PDB file of C-alpha atoms in Angstrom:
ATOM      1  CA  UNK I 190       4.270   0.978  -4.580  1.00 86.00           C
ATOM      2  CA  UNK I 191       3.671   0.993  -7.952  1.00 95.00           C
ATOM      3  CA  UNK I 192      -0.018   2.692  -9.228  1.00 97.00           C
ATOM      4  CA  UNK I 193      -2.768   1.935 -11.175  1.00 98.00           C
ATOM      5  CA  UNK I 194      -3.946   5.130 -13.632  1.00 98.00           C
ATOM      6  CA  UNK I 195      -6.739   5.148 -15.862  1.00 98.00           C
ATOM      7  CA  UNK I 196      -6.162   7.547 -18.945  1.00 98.00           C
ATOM      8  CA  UNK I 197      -8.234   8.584 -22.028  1.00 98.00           C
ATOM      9  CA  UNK I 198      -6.487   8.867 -25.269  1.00 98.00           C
ATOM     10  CA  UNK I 199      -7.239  12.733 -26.909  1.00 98.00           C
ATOM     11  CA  UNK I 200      -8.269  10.871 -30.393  1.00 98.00           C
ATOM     12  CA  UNK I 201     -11.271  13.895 -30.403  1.00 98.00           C
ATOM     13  CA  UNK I 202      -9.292  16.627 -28.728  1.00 98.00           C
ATOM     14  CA  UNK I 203      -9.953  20.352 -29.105  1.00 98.00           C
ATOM     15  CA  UNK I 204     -10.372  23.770 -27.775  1.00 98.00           C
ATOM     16  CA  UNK I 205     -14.332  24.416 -29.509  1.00 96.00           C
ATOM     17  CA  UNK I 206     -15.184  26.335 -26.318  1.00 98.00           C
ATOM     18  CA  UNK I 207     -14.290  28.475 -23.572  1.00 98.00           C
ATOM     19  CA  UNK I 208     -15.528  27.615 -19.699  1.00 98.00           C
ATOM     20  CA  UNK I 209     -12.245  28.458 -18.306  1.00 97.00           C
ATOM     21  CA  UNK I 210      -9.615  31.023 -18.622  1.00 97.00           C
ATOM     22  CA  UNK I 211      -7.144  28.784 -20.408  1.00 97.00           C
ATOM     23  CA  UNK I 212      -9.672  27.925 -23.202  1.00 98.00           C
ATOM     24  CA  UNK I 213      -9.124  30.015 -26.724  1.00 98.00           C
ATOM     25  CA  UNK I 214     -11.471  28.908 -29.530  1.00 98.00           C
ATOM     26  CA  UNK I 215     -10.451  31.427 -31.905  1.00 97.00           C
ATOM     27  CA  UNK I 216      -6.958  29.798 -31.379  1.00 96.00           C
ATOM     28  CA  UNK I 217      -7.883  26.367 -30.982  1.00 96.00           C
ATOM     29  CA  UNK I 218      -5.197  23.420 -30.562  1.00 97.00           C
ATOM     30  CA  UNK I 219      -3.733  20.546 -32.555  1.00 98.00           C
ATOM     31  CA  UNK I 220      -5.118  17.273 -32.098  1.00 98.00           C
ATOM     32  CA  UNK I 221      -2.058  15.288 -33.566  1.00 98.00           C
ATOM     33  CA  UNK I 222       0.500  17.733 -30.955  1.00 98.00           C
ATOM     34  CA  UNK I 223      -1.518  16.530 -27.958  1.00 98.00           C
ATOM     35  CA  UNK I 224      -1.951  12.618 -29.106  1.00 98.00           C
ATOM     36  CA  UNK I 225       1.787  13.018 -28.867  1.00 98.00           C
ATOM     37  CA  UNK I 226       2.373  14.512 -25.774  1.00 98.00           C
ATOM     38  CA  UNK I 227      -0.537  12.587 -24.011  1.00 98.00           C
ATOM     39  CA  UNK I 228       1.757   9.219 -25.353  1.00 98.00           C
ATOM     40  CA  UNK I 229       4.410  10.655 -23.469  1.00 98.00           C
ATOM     41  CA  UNK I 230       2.877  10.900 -20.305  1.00 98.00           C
ATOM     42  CA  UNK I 231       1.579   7.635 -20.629  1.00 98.00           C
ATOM     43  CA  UNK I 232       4.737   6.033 -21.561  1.00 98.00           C
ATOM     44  CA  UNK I 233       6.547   7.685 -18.535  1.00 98.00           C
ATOM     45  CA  UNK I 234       4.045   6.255 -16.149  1.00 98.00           C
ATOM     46  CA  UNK I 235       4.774   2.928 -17.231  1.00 98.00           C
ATOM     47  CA  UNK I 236       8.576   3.442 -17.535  1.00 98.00           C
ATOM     48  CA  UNK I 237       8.217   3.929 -13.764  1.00 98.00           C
ATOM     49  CA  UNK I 238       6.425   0.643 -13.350  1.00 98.00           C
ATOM     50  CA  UNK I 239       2.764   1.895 -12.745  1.00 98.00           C
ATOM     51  CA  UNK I 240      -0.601  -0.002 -14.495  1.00 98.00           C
ATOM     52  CA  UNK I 241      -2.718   2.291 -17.315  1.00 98.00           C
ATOM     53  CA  UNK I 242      -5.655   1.080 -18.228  1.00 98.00           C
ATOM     54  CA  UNK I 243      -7.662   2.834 -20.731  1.00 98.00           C
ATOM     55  CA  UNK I 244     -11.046   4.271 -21.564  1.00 98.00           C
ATOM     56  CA  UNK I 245     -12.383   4.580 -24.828  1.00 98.00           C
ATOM     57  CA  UNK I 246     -12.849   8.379 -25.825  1.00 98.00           C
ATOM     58  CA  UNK I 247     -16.059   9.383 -27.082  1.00 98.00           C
ATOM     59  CA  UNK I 248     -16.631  11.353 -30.410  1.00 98.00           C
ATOM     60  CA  UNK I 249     -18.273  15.139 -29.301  1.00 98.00           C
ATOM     61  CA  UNK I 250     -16.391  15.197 -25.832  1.00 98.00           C
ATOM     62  CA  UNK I 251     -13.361  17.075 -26.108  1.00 98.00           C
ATOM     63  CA  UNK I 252     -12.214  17.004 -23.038  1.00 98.00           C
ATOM     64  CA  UNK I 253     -12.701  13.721 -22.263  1.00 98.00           C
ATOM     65  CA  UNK I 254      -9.077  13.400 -21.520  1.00 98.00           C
ATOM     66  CA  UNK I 255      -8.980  14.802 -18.742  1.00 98.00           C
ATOM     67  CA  UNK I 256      -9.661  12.008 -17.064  1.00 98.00           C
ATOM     68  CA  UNK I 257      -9.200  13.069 -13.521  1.00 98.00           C
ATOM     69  CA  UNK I 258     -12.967  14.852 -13.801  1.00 98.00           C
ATOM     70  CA  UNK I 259     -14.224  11.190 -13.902  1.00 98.00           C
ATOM     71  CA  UNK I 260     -14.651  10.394 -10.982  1.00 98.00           C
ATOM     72  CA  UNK I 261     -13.453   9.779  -7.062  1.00 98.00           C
ATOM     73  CA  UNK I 262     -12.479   6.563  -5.970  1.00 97.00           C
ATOM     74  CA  UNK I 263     -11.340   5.406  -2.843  1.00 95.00           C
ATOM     75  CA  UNK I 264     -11.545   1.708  -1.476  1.00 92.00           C
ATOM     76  CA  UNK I 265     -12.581   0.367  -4.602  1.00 92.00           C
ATOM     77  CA  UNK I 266     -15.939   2.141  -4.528  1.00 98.00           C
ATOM     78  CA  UNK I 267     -16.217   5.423  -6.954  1.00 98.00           C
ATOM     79  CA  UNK I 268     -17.982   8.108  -6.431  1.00 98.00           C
ATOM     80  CA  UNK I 269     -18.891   9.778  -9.680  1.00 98.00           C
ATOM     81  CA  UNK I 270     -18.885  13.293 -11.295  1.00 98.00           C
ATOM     82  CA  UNK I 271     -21.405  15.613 -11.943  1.00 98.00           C
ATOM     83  CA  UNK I 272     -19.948  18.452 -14.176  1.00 98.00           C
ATOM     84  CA  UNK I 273     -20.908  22.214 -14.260  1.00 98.00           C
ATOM     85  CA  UNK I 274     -20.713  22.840 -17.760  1.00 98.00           C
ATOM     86  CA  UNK I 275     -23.270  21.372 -20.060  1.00 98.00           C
ATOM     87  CA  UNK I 276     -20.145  20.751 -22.505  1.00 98.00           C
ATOM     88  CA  UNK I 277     -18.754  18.039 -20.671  1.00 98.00           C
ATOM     89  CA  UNK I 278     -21.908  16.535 -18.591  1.00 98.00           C
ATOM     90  CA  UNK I 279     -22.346  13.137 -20.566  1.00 98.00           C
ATOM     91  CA  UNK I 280     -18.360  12.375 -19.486  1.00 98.00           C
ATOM     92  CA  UNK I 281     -19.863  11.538 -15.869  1.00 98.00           C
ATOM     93  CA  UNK I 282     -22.056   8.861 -16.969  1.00 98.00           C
ATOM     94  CA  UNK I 283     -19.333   7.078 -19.385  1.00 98.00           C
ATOM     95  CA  UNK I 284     -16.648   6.921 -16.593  1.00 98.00           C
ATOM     96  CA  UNK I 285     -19.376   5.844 -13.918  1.00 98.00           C
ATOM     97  CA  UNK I 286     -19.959   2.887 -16.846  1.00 98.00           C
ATOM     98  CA  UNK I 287     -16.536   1.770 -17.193  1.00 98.00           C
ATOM     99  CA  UNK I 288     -16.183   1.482 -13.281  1.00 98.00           C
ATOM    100  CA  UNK I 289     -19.669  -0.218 -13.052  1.00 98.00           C
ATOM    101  CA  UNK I 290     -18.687  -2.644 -15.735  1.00 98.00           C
ATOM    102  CA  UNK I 291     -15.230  -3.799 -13.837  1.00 97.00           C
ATOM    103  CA  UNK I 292     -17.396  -4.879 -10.978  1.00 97.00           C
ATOM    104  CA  UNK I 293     -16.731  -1.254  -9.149  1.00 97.00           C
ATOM    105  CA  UNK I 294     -19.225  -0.625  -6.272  1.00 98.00           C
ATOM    106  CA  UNK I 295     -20.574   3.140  -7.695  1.00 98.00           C
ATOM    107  CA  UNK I 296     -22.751   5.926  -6.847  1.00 98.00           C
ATOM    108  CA  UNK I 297     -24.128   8.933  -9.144  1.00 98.00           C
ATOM    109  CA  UNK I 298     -23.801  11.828  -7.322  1.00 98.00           C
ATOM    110  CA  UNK I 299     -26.641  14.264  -6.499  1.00 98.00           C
ATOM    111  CA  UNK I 300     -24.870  17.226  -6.223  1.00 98.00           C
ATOM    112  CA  UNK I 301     -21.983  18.846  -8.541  1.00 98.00           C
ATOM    113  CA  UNK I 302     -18.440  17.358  -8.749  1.00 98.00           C
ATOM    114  CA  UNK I 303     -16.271  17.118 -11.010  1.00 98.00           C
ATOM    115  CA  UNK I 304     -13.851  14.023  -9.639  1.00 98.00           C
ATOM    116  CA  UNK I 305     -10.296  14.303  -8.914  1.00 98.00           C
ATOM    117  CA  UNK I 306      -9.931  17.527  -9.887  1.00 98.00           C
ATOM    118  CA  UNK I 307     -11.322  18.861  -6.704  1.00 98.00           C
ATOM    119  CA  UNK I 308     -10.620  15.915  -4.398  1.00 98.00           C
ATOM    120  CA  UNK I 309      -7.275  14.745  -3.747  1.00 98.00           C
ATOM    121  CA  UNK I 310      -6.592  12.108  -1.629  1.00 98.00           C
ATOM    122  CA  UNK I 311      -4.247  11.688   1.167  1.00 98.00           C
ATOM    123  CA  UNK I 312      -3.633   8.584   3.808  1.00 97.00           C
ATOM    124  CA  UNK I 313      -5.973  10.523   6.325  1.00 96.00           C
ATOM    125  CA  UNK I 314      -7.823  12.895   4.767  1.00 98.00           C
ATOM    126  CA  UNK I 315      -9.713  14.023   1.185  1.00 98.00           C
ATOM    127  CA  UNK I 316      -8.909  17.692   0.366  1.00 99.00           C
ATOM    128  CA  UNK I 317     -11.590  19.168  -1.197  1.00 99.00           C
ATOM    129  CA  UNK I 318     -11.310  22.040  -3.164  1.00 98.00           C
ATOM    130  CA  UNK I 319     -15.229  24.359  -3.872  1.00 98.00           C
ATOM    131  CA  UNK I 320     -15.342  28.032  -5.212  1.00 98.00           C
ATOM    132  CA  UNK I 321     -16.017  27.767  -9.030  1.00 98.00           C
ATOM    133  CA  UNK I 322     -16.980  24.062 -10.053  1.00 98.00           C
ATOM    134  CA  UNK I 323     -17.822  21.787  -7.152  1.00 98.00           C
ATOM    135  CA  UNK I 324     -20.690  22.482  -5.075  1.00 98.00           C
ATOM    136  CA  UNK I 325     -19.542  22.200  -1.260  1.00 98.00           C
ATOM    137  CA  UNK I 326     -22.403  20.276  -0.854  1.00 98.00           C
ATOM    138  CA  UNK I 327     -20.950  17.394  -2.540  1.00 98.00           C
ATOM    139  CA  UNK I 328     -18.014  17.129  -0.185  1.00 98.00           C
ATOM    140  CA  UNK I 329     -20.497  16.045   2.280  1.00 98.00           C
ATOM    141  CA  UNK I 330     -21.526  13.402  -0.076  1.00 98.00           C
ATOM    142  CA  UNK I 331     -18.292  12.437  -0.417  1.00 98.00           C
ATOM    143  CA  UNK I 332     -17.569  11.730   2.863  1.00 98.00           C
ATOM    144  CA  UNK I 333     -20.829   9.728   4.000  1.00 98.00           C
ATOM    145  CA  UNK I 334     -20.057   7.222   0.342  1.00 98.00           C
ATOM    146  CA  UNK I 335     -16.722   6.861   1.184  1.00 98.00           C
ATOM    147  CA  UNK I 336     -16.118   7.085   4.440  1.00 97.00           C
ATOM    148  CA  UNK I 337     -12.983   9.226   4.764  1.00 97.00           C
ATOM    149  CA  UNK I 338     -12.835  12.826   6.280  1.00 98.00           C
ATOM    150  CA  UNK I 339     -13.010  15.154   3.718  1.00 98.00           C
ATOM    151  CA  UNK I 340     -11.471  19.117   4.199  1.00 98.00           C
ATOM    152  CA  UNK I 341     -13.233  21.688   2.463  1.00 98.00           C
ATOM    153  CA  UNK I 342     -11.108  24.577   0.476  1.00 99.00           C
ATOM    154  CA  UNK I 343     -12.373  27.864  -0.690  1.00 98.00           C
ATOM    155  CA  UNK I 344     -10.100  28.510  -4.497  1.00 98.00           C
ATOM    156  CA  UNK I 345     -10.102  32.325  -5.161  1.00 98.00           C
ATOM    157  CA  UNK I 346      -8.725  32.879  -8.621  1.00 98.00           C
ATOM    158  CA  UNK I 347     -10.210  31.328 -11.563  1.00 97.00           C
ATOM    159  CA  UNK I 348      -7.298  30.782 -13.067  1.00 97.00           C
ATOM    160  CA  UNK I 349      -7.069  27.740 -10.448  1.00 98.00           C
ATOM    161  CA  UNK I 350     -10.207  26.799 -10.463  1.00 98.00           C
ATOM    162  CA  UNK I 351     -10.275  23.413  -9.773  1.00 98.00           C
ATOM    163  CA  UNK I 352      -7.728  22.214  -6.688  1.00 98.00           C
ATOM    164  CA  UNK I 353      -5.625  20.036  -8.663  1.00 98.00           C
ATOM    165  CA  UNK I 354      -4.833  23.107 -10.379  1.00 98.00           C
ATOM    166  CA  UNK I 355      -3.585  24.313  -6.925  1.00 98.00           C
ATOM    167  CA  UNK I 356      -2.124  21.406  -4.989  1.00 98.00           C
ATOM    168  CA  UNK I 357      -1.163  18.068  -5.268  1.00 98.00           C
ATOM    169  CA  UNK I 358      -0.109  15.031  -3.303  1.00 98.00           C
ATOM    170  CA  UNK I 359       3.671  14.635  -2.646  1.00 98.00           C
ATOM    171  CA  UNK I 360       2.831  11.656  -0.857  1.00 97.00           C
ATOM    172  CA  UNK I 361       0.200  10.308   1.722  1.00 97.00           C
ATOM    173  CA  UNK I 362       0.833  12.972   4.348  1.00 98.00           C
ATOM    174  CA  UNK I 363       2.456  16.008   2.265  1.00 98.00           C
ATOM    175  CA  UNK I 364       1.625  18.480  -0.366  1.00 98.00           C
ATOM    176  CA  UNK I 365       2.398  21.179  -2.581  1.00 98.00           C
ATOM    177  CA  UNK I 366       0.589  24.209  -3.164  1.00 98.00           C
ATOM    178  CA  UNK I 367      -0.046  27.479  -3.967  1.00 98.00           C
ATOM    179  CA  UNK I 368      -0.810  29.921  -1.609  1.00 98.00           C
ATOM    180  CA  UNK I 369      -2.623  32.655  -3.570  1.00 98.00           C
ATOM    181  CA  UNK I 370      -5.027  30.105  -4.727  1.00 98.00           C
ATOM    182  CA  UNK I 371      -7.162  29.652  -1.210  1.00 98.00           C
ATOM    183  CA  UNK I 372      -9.089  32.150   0.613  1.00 98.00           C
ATOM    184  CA  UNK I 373      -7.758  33.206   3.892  1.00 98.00           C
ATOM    185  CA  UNK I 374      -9.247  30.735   6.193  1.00 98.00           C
ATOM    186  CA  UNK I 375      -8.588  27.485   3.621  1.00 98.00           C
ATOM    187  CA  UNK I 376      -4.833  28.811   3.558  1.00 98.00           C
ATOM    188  CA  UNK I 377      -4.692  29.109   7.425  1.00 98.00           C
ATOM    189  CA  UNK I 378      -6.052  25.223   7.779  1.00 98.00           C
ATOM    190  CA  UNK I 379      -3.329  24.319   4.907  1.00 98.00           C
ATOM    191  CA  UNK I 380      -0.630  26.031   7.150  1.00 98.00           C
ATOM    192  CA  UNK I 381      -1.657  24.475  10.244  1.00 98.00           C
ATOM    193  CA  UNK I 382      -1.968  20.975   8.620  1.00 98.00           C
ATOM    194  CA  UNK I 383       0.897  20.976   5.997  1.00 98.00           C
ATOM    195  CA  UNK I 384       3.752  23.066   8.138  1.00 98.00           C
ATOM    196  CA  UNK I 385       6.170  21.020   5.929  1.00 98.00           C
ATOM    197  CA  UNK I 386       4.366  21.353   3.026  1.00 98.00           C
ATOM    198  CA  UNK I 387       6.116  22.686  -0.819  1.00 98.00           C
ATOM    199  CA  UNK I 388       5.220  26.590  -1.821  1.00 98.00           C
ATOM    200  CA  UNK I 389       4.749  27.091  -5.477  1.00 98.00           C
ATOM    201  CA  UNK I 390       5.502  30.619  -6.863  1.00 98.00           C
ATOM    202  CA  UNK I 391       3.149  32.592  -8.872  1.00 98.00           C
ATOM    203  CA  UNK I 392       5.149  31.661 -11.844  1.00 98.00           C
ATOM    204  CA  UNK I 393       5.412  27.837 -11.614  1.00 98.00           C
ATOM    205  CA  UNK I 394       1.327  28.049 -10.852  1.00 98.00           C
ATOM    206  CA  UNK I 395       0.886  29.723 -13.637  1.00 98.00           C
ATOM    207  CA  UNK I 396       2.289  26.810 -16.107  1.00 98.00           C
ATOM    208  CA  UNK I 397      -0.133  24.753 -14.296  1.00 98.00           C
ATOM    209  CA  UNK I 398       2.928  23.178 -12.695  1.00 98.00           C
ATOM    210  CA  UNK I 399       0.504  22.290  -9.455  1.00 98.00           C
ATOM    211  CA  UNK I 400      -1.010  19.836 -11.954  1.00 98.00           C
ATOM    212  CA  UNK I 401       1.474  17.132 -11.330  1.00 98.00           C
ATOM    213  CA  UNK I 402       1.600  13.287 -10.027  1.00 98.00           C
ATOM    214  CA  UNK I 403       3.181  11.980  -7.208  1.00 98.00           C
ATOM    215  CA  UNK I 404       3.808   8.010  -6.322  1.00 98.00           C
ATOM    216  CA  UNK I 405       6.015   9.783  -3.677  1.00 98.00           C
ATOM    217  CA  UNK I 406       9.651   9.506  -4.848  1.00 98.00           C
ATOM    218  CA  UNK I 407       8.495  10.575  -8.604  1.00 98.00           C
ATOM    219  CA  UNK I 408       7.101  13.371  -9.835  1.00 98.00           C
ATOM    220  CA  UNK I 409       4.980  13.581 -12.928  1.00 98.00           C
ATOM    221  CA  UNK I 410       5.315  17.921 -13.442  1.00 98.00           C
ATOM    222  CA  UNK I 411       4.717  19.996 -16.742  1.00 98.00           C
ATOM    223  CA  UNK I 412       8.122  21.172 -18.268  1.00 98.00           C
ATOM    224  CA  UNK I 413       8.177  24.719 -17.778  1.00 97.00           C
ATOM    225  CA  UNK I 414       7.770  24.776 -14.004  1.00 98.00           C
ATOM    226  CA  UNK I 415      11.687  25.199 -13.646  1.00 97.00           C
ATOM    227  CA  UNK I 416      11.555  26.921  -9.587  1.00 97.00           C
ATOM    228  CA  UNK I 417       9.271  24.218  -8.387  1.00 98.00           C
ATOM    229  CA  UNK I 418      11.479  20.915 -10.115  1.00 98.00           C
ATOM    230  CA  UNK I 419      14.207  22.430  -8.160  1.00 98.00           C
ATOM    231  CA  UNK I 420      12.589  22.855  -4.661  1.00 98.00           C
ATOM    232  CA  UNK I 421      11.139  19.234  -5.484  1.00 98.00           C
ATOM    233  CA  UNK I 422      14.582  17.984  -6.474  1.00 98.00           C
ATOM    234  CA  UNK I 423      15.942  19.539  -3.010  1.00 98.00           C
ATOM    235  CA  UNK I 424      13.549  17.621  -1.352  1.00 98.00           C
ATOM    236  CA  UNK I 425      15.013  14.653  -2.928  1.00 98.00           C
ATOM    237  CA  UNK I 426      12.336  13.980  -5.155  1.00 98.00           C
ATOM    238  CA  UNK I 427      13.232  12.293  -8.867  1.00 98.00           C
ATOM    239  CA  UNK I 428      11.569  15.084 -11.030  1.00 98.00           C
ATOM    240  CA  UNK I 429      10.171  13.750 -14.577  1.00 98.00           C
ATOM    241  CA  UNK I 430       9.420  17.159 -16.851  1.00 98.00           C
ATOM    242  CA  UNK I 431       6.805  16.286 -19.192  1.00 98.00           C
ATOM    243  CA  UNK I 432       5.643  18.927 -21.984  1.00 98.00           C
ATOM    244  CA  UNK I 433       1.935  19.015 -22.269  1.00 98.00           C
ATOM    245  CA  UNK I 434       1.652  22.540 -23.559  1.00 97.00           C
ATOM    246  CA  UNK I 435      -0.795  21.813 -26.148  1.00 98.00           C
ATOM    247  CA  UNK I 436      -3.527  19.636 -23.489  1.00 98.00           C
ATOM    248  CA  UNK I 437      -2.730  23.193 -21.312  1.00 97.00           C
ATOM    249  CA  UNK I 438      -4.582  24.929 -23.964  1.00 98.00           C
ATOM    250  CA  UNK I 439      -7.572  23.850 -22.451  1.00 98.00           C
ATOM    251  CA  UNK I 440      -6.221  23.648 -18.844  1.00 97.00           C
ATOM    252  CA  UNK I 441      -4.613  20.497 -17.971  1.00 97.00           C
ATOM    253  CA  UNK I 442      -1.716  19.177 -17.177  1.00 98.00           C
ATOM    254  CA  UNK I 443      -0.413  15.817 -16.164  1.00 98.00           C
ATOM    255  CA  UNK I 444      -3.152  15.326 -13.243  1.00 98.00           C
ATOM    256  CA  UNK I 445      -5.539  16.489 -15.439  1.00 98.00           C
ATOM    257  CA  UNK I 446      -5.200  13.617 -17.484  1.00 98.00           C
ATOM    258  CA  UNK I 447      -4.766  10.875 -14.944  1.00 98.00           C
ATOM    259  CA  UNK I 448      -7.420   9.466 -12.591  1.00 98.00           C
ATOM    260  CA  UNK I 449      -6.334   7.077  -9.975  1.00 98.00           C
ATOM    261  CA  UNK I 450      -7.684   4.012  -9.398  1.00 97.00           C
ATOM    262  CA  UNK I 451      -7.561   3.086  -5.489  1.00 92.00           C
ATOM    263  CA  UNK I 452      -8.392  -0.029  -3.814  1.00 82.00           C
ATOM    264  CA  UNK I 453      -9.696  -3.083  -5.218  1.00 66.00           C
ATOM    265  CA  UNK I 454     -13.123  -3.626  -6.906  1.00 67.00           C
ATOM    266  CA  UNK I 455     -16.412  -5.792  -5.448  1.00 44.00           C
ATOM    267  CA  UNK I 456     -15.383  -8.857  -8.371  1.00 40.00           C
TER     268      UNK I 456
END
C-alpha cells in the first residue's frame, strides 16, 4: 500500500553544534551536497508510488530535516515532540502546527520525546526506544493518547541513541536491528518477540544503515550498508541504496528524514 511521508527540505542545513557523536562543527557540512541528496530520497519515494507532503523549514533550525523528531502519529491523531536539546526545541511546536492546521487531532506532550525517532510503529505494537533522549515516562503517554501498546527499550551506546538509529520496521510484524544497541533485558524481549527478525553487524550500524524505510517489499537504506542490502535482498526484499552521507554528518539517515503520516485526520 502505497505511503504518505512528510519531509522537510534542508534549505538551512548545518552541523553549528554537537549533541551527538556524529556532529563535527569544526568540520561542518555542505548545505548544497545535502539539498541534493535529500532530493534524492524524496524522488525515490515517489518513484515507488508513495505521497510527500512538505513542511516549510524554518531559518535557525538546522536540523529541522529530520523530520522523523516531529512527531508520533498513529490513527490520525499525533502526538507531538518534546526535544532534549535546547537547539532543536522550537521544531516541536512547528510540526505540532502543521498537523493542527490539516485538521489533525494533537496533543503537546508533557514529558520528553523526540517523535519517530524513538517510536516505531508496528501492526500490534509501538517500540519505544529510552536511554539518552526520550524520557520513559513519555512512553506511558504515548500509550494512554494513542491507544496502542507501547514496548519500552533500554539503547546502550550513544552512538545509537535514538531507536531508529537501531531498528526499523521491515513490515507490520518484523524488524531489523542491532543487537549491541539494547541492554540485556530490551535485547532478550526483542529475541523473544522478533525470532525471525534481521541482525545488523557492527559495521552496517555503524553507517547508520538501521536508519532505513520500509513499505514492506522496499527498502529505503543508506548506500554504504553493503552486508545488510544483501541479507535484505535474501529475504527478498527490493533494496533502494540511497547516499545521504552528508545529512549523516549530523546523524541521519533516510528515517531520519521521513515522518510517517498514519491514518486519516478529524476534517
Amino acid at each position: 500500500m502505497p505511503k504518505h511521508f512528510l519531509m522537510c527540505r534542508p534549505d538551512y542545513f548545518a552541523v553549528e553544534y554537537a549533541i551527538n557523536p556524529w556532529m563535527h562543527p569544526e568540520i561542518g557540512a555542505s548545505r548544497d551536497i545535502a539539498v541534493r541528496q535529500w532530493e534524492t530520497l524524496k524522488a525515490a519515494y515517489e518513484e515507488l508510488g508513495h505521497k510527500v507532503s512538505l513542511i516549510d523549514p524554518i531559518d535557525g533550525l538546522p536540523d529541522m530535516v529530520f523530520a522523523a523528531n516531529g512527531a508520533l502519529l498513529a490513527g490520525g491523531r499525533v502526538y507531538g515532540a518534546r526535544f532534549a536539546y535546547p537547539e532543536r526545541g522550537p521544531e516541536g511546536p512547528a510540526y505540532l502546527r502543521w498537523f493542527a492546521e490539516r485538521g489533525y487531532e494533537t496533543l503537546e506532550p508533557a514529558h520528553v520525546n523526540e517523535g519517530e525517532g524513538d517510536f516505531l510503529t508496528l501492526d500490534r505494537v509501538i517500540l519505544a526506544g529510552t536511554g539518552f533522549r526520550t524520557d520513559v515516562a513519555a512512553h506511558q503517554e504515548a500509550q494512554e493518547y494513542l491507544g496502542r501498546p507501547v514496548v519500552s527499550l533500554t539503547l546502550v551506546d550513544p552512538r545509537f541513541y535514538h531507536l531508529d538509529t537501531a531498528m526499523f520496521p521491515l513490515d507490520g510484524s518484523n524488524i531489523a536491528y542491532y543487537p549491541g544497541a539494547f541492554s540485556p533485558g530490551s535485547l532478550a524481549v526483542l529475541r523473544r518477540m522478533f525470532p525471525d527478525a534481521v541482525l545488523a553487524t557492527a559495521e552496517d550500524a555503524e553507517v547508520l544503515g538501521l536508519n532505513a524505510v520500509s513499505d514492506g517489499t522496499n527498502v529505503v537504506i543508506n548506500a554504504e550498508a553493503s552486508n545488510l542490502q544483501l541479507e535484505l535482498k535474501r529475504r527478498r526484499y527490493e533494496v533502494i541504496p540511497i547516499d545521504l552521507s552528508e545529512l549523516r554528518k549530523a546523524g541521519g539517515g533516510p528515517k531520519c528524514c521521513t515522518l510517517e503520516i498514519r491514518g486519516e485526520n478529524s476534517s
